[in-house]
mmCIF file of C-alpha atoms in Angstrom:
data_model
loop_
_atom_site.group_PDB
_atom_site.id
_atom_site.type_symbol
_atom_site.label_atom_id
_atom_site.label_comp_id
_atom_site.label_asym_id
_atom_site.label_seq_id
_atom_site.Cartn_x
_atom_site.Cartn_y
_atom_site.Cartn_z
ATOM 1 C CA MET A 1 79.261 108.997 113.260
ATOM 2 C CA THR A 2 82.169 106.669 112.471
ATOM 3 C CA LYS A 3 84.545 105.994 115.349
ATOM 4 C CA PHE A 4 88.210 105.942 114.339
ATOM 5 C CA GLY A 5 91.132 104.571 116.308
ATOM 6 C CA VAL A 6 94.732 105.488 115.501
ATOM 7 C CA VAL A 7 97.253 102.995 116.862
ATOM 8 C CA VAL A 8 100.338 104.487 118.511
ATOM 9 C CA PHE A 9 103.513 102.427 118.781
ATOM 10 C CA PRO A 10 106.774 103.652 120.321
ATOM 11 C CA GLY A 11 108.250 105.432 117.301
ATOM 12 C CA SER A 12 105.010 106.276 115.463
ATOM 13 C CA ASN A 13 105.233 109.823 114.117
ATOM 14 C CA CYS A 14 102.293 110.223 111.727
ATOM 15 C CA ASP A 15 99.589 109.360 114.253
ATOM 16 C CA ARG A 16 98.568 112.968 114.957
ATOM 17 C CA ASP A 17 98.512 113.704 111.227
ATOM 18 C CA VAL A 18 95.904 110.984 110.734
ATOM 19 C CA ALA A 19 93.879 112.141 113.744
ATOM 20 C CA TYR A 20 93.861 115.684 112.346
ATOM 21 C CA VAL A 21 92.133 114.371 109.227
ATOM 22 C CA THR A 22 89.571 112.109 110.874
ATOM 23 C CA ARG A 23 88.798 114.311 113.881
ATOM 24 C CA ASP A 24 89.369 117.897 112.740
ATOM 25 C CA LEU A 25 88.701 117.820 108.992
ATOM 26 C CA LEU A 26 85.989 115.162 108.922
ATOM 27 C CA GLY A 27 84.554 115.742 112.394
ATOM 28 C CA GLN A 28 84.512 112.073 113.394
ATOM 29 C CA PRO A 29 85.178 110.759 116.921
ATOM 30 C CA THR A 30 88.813 109.648 117.048
ATOM 31 C CA ARG A 31 90.891 108.183 119.827
ATOM 32 C CA MET A 32 94.562 107.381 120.035
ATOM 33 C CA VAL A 33 95.063 103.681 120.780
ATOM 34 C CA TRP A 34 98.235 102.865 122.723
ATOM 35 C CA HIS A 35 99.863 99.678 121.426
ATOM 36 C CA GLN A 36 99.339 97.851 124.729
ATOM 37 C CA GLU A 37 95.556 98.194 124.647
ATOM 38 C CA THR A 38 93.550 94.990 124.369
ATOM 39 C CA ASP A 39 90.029 96.298 123.773
ATOM 40 C CA ILE A 40 89.188 98.119 120.558
ATOM 41 C CA ALA A 41 85.696 96.697 120.112
ATOM 42 C CA ASP A 42 84.217 100.215 120.129
ATOM 43 C CA LEU A 43 86.002 101.208 116.925
ATOM 44 C CA ASP A 44 84.641 101.112 113.378
ATOM 45 C CA VAL A 45 87.931 101.889 111.636
ATOM 46 C CA VAL A 46 91.447 101.200 112.893
ATOM 47 C CA ILE A 47 94.406 103.008 111.306
ATOM 48 C CA ILE A 48 98.028 101.997 111.762
ATOM 49 C CA PRO A 49 100.010 105.133 110.878
ATOM 50 C CA GLY A 50 103.440 105.764 109.463
ATOM 51 C CA GLY A 51 106.627 106.277 111.399
ATOM 52 C CA PHE A 52 109.329 104.049 112.790
ATOM 53 C CA SER A 53 107.615 101.593 115.146
ATOM 54 C CA TYR A 54 110.197 100.361 117.644
ATOM 55 C CA GLY A 55 112.794 102.348 115.713
ATOM 56 C CA ASP A 56 112.537 99.932 112.756
ATOM 57 C CA TYR A 57 115.000 97.704 114.600
ATOM 58 C CA LEU A 58 115.152 94.111 113.330
ATOM 59 C CA ARG A 59 112.867 94.767 110.335
ATOM 60 C CA CYS A 60 110.199 97.383 109.674
ATOM 61 C CA GLY A 61 106.984 96.342 111.381
ATOM 62 C CA ALA A 62 108.396 93.042 112.647
ATOM 63 C CA ILE A 63 108.364 93.994 116.336
ATOM 64 C CA ALA A 64 105.141 96.003 116.210
ATOM 65 C CA ARG A 65 103.393 92.933 114.850
ATOM 66 C CA PHE A 66 103.704 91.373 118.335
ATOM 67 C CA SER A 67 102.248 94.316 120.272
ATOM 68 C CA PRO A 68 99.106 93.366 122.255
ATOM 69 C CA VAL A 69 96.856 95.598 120.150
ATOM 70 C CA MET A 70 97.696 93.689 116.964
ATOM 71 C CA GLN A 71 95.797 90.571 117.998
ATOM 72 C CA GLN A 72 92.804 92.841 118.486
ATOM 73 C CA ALA A 73 93.440 94.425 115.083
ATOM 74 C CA ILE A 74 93.485 90.990 113.461
ATOM 75 C CA GLU A 75 90.151 90.104 115.098
ATOM 76 C CA HIS A 76 88.800 93.519 114.077
ATOM 77 C CA ALA A 77 89.629 92.730 110.437
ATOM 78 C CA GLN A 78 88.261 89.196 110.661
ATOM 79 C CA LYS A 79 84.906 90.671 111.704
ATOM 80 C CA GLY A 80 84.853 92.604 108.438
ATOM 81 C CA LYS A 81 85.611 95.939 110.065
ATOM 82 C CA PHE A 82 87.932 98.399 108.340
ATOM 83 C CA LEU A 83 91.697 98.487 108.852
ATOM 84 C CA LEU A 84 94.153 100.829 107.134
ATOM 85 C CA GLY A 85 97.940 100.672 107.290
ATOM 86 C CA ILE A 86 99.912 103.636 105.950
ATOM 87 C CA CYS A 87 103.649 103.355 105.178
ATOM 88 C CA ASN A 88 105.057 101.719 108.340
ATOM 89 C CA GLY A 89 101.495 100.587 108.981
ATOM 90 C CA PHE A 90 101.500 98.754 105.632
ATOM 91 C CA GLN A 91 104.694 97.022 106.713
ATOM 92 C CA VAL A 92 103.049 95.994 109.996
ATOM 93 C CA LEU A 93 100.040 94.543 108.149
ATOM 94 C CA THR A 94 102.231 92.362 105.942
ATOM 95 C CA GLU A 95 104.258 91.209 108.947
ATOM 96 C CA ALA A 96 100.998 90.291 110.715
ATOM 97 C CA GLY A 97 99.827 88.270 107.724
ATOM 98 C CA LEU A 98 96.823 90.506 107.126
ATOM 99 C CA LEU A 99 98.105 91.372 103.659
ATOM 100 C CA PRO A 100 100.226 89.295 101.273
ATOM 101 C CA GLY A 101 103.762 90.116 100.198
ATOM 102 C CA ALA A 102 106.453 92.120 101.950
ATOM 103 C CA LEU A 103 108.000 95.587 101.903
ATOM 104 C CA THR A 104 111.757 95.477 101.312
ATOM 105 C CA ARG A 105 114.604 97.962 100.945
ATOM 106 C CA ASN A 106 114.138 100.477 98.162
ATOM 107 C CA ARG A 107 115.751 99.548 94.875
ATOM 108 C CA ASP A 108 118.551 102.137 95.213
ATOM 109 C CA LEU A 109 118.879 101.595 98.989
ATOM 110 C CA HIS A 110 118.041 105.259 99.601
ATOM 111 C CA PHE A 111 115.280 106.844 101.656
ATOM 112 C CA VAL A 112 112.871 108.573 99.270
ATOM 113 C CA CYS A 113 110.778 111.616 100.166
ATOM 114 C CA ASP A 114 108.696 113.087 97.359
ATOM 115 C CA ARG A 115 105.241 113.559 95.891
ATOM 116 C CA VAL A 116 104.329 110.913 93.332
ATOM 117 C CA PRO A 117 101.488 110.301 90.896
ATOM 118 C CA LEU A 118 99.361 107.218 91.514
ATOM 119 C CA LYS A 119 96.715 105.484 89.469
ATOM 120 C CA VAL A 120 93.523 104.407 91.216
ATOM 121 C CA GLU A 121 93.133 100.869 89.897
ATOM 122 C CA HIS A 122 89.643 100.121 91.201
ATOM 123 C CA THR A 123 86.743 102.124 92.566
ATOM 124 C CA ASN A 124 84.738 99.108 93.706
ATOM 125 C CA THR A 125 86.441 99.082 97.116
ATOM 126 C CA SER A 126 85.184 100.834 100.230
ATOM 127 C CA TRP A 127 88.376 102.908 100.217
ATOM 128 C CA THR A 128 88.278 104.193 96.640
ATOM 129 C CA GLN A 129 84.606 104.728 95.857
ATOM 130 C CA ALA A 130 85.026 108.525 95.982
ATOM 131 C CA TYR A 131 87.592 108.396 93.158
ATOM 132 C CA THR A 132 86.990 107.663 89.488
ATOM 133 C CA ASN A 133 88.322 104.515 87.846
ATOM 134 C CA GLY A 134 91.821 105.095 86.511
ATOM 135 C CA GLU A 135 92.067 108.535 88.160
ATOM 136 C CA ILE A 136 95.605 109.863 88.611
ATOM 137 C CA ILE A 137 96.171 111.376 92.038
ATOM 138 C CA THR A 138 99.243 112.798 93.771
ATOM 139 C CA LEU A 139 100.297 111.710 97.269
ATOM 140 C CA PRO A 140 103.507 112.134 99.295
ATOM 141 C CA ILE A 141 105.844 109.222 100.013
ATOM 142 C CA ALA A 142 108.584 108.972 102.641
ATOM 143 C CA HIS A 143 110.166 105.573 103.150
ATOM 144 C CA GLY A 144 113.353 103.541 102.982
ATOM 145 C CA GLU A 145 111.711 100.127 102.750
ATOM 146 C CA GLY A 146 108.772 100.530 100.406
ATOM 147 C CA ARG A 147 109.602 98.117 97.600
ATOM 148 C CA PHE A 148 106.650 95.745 97.386
ATOM 149 C CA TYR A 149 107.737 92.181 96.780
ATOM 150 C CA ALA A 150 105.902 88.867 96.473
ATOM 151 C CA ASP A 151 106.763 85.565 94.835
ATOM 152 C CA ARG A 152 105.420 84.958 91.351
ATOM 153 C CA ALA A 153 102.418 82.897 92.448
ATOM 154 C CA THR A 154 101.369 85.421 95.117
ATOM 155 C CA LEU A 155 101.831 88.338 92.748
ATOM 156 C CA SER A 156 99.693 86.615 90.127
ATOM 157 C CA GLU A 157 97.002 85.922 92.708
ATOM 158 C CA ILE A 158 96.975 89.539 93.869
ATOM 159 C CA GLU A 159 96.576 90.769 90.305
ATOM 160 C CA ASP A 160 93.957 88.181 89.341
ATOM 161 C CA ASN A 161 91.860 88.977 92.417
ATOM 162 C CA GLY A 162 91.948 92.720 91.745
ATOM 163 C CA GLN A 163 93.715 93.432 95.040
ATOM 164 C CA VAL A 164 96.015 96.133 93.664
ATOM 165 C CA VAL A 165 94.364 99.387 94.686
ATOM 166 C CA PHE A 166 97.063 101.974 93.836
ATOM 167 C CA ARG A 167 99.927 101.857 91.334
ATOM 168 C CA TYR A 168 102.832 104.227 90.786
ATOM 169 C CA VAL A 169 102.596 106.060 87.469
ATOM 170 C CA GLY A 170 105.692 106.968 85.462
ATOM 171 C CA GLU A 171 108.917 106.563 87.384
ATOM 172 C CA ASN A 172 108.789 103.813 89.988
ATOM 173 C CA PRO A 173 110.275 105.441 93.122
ATOM 174 C CA ASN A 174 111.326 102.278 94.949
ATOM 175 C CA GLY A 175 111.339 99.315 92.565
ATOM 176 C CA SER A 176 108.032 97.821 93.698
ATOM 177 C CA LEU A 177 106.990 94.860 91.577
ATOM 178 C CA ASN A 178 104.278 95.753 89.072
ATOM 179 C CA ASN A 179 104.524 99.367 90.321
ATOM 180 C CA ILE A 180 102.365 98.415 93.306
ATOM 181 C CA ALA A 181 101.801 101.227 95.817
ATOM 182 C CA GLY A 182 98.834 99.825 97.743
ATOM 183 C CA ILE A 183 96.879 96.587 98.045
ATOM 184 C CA CYS A 184 93.834 95.282 99.887
ATOM 185 C CA ASN A 185 92.907 91.852 101.184
ATOM 186 C CA ARG A 186 90.485 89.677 99.226
ATOM 187 C CA GLN A 187 87.528 90.894 101.277
ATOM 188 C CA GLY A 188 88.480 94.533 100.640
ATOM 189 C CA ASN A 189 88.203 95.744 104.232
ATOM 190 C CA VAL A 190 91.977 95.846 104.897
ATOM 191 C CA LEU A 191 94.107 98.301 102.912
ATOM 192 C CA GLY A 192 97.848 98.853 103.040
ATOM 193 C CA MET A 193 99.608 101.626 101.123
ATOM 194 C CA MET A 194 103.044 103.223 101.159
ATOM 195 C CA PRO A 195 101.949 106.760 100.114
ATOM 196 C CA HIS A 196 100.491 109.049 102.793
ATOM 197 C CA PRO A 197 96.875 110.124 102.099
ATOM 198 C CA GLU A 198 96.743 112.002 105.430
ATOM 199 C CA ARG A 199 99.505 114.330 104.204
ATOM 200 C CA ALA A 200 97.411 115.275 101.183
ATOM 201 C CA SER A 201 94.065 115.939 102.857
ATOM 202 C CA ASP A 202 94.279 119.683 103.447
ATOM 203 C CA THR A 203 94.691 122.189 100.610
ATOM 204 C CA MET A 204 96.893 124.313 102.886
ATOM 205 C CA LEU A 205 99.480 121.520 102.611
ATOM 206 C CA GLY A 206 99.464 121.635 98.841
ATOM 207 C CA GLY A 207 96.864 119.069 97.861
ATOM 208 C CA SER A 208 93.778 117.176 98.983
ATOM 209 C CA ASP A 209 93.781 114.051 96.820
ATOM 210 C CA GLY A 210 94.122 111.883 99.926
ATOM 211 C CA LEU A 211 90.971 113.214 101.570
ATOM 212 C CA LYS A 212 88.758 111.290 99.149
ATOM 213 C CA LEU A 213 90.055 108.031 100.580
ATOM 214 C CA PHE A 214 88.664 108.887 104.014
ATOM 215 C CA GLN A 215 85.482 110.462 102.630
ATOM 216 C CA GLY A 216 84.721 107.390 100.530
ATOM 217 C CA LEU A 217 85.141 105.147 103.538
ATOM 218 C CA LEU A 218 82.807 107.329 105.615
ATOM 219 C CA GLU A 219 80.136 106.962 102.934
ATOM 220 C CA LYS A 220 80.567 103.187 102.972
ATOM 221 C CA VAL A 221 80.329 102.928 106.766
ATOM 222 C CA ALA A 222 77.248 105.174 106.765
ATOM 223 C CA ALA A 223 75.618 102.958 104.129
ATOM 224 C CA LEU A 224 76.309 99.843 106.203
ATOM 225 C CA VAL A 225 74.760 101.424 109.288
#
């Protein structure tokens, strides 16, 4: 069994959605981790969900980055354990320095809520091994600050290292540089993505393309054990 932890900040609103996938659909032990906790050593995978941590005051993810649990999340990642940030969680990971770049206001300065096609750039990561290389999947997005930005040198480094995991296909919904929708760190154990795989994990909700992300990770963790 793989033990999941879903971090809950004041303002998180996709935490139960993630827990539904890991606990109810995949049958894995899952606990909600309040942001003030300082011991997450029991967890195999930590997920920082979407929402509006601290109301998105100051800057998305900027306040959450200083919550007590984040130091533990950083140490969790440094040990090679798995860490996933979805939407607001992606923003928190960049603010914490766990992933390069930043998420800025959408190109048209509007909140976007839609389903978008994505290209799976690599299947040699723990997160994407259940997909096929170049596969086009559809996941929901819902964000106002999802435009991925990095300076030219950082962007080049991300591309050269194969850290782009998901890319928007067709119309770019937010102006992200190089159509980037999700990236991982160089080691591959930390993933941040703006689209919501947990909202596309149950066919009753209109699609299950996101479920493969969690299933692939389970296979990887099982292989490591």
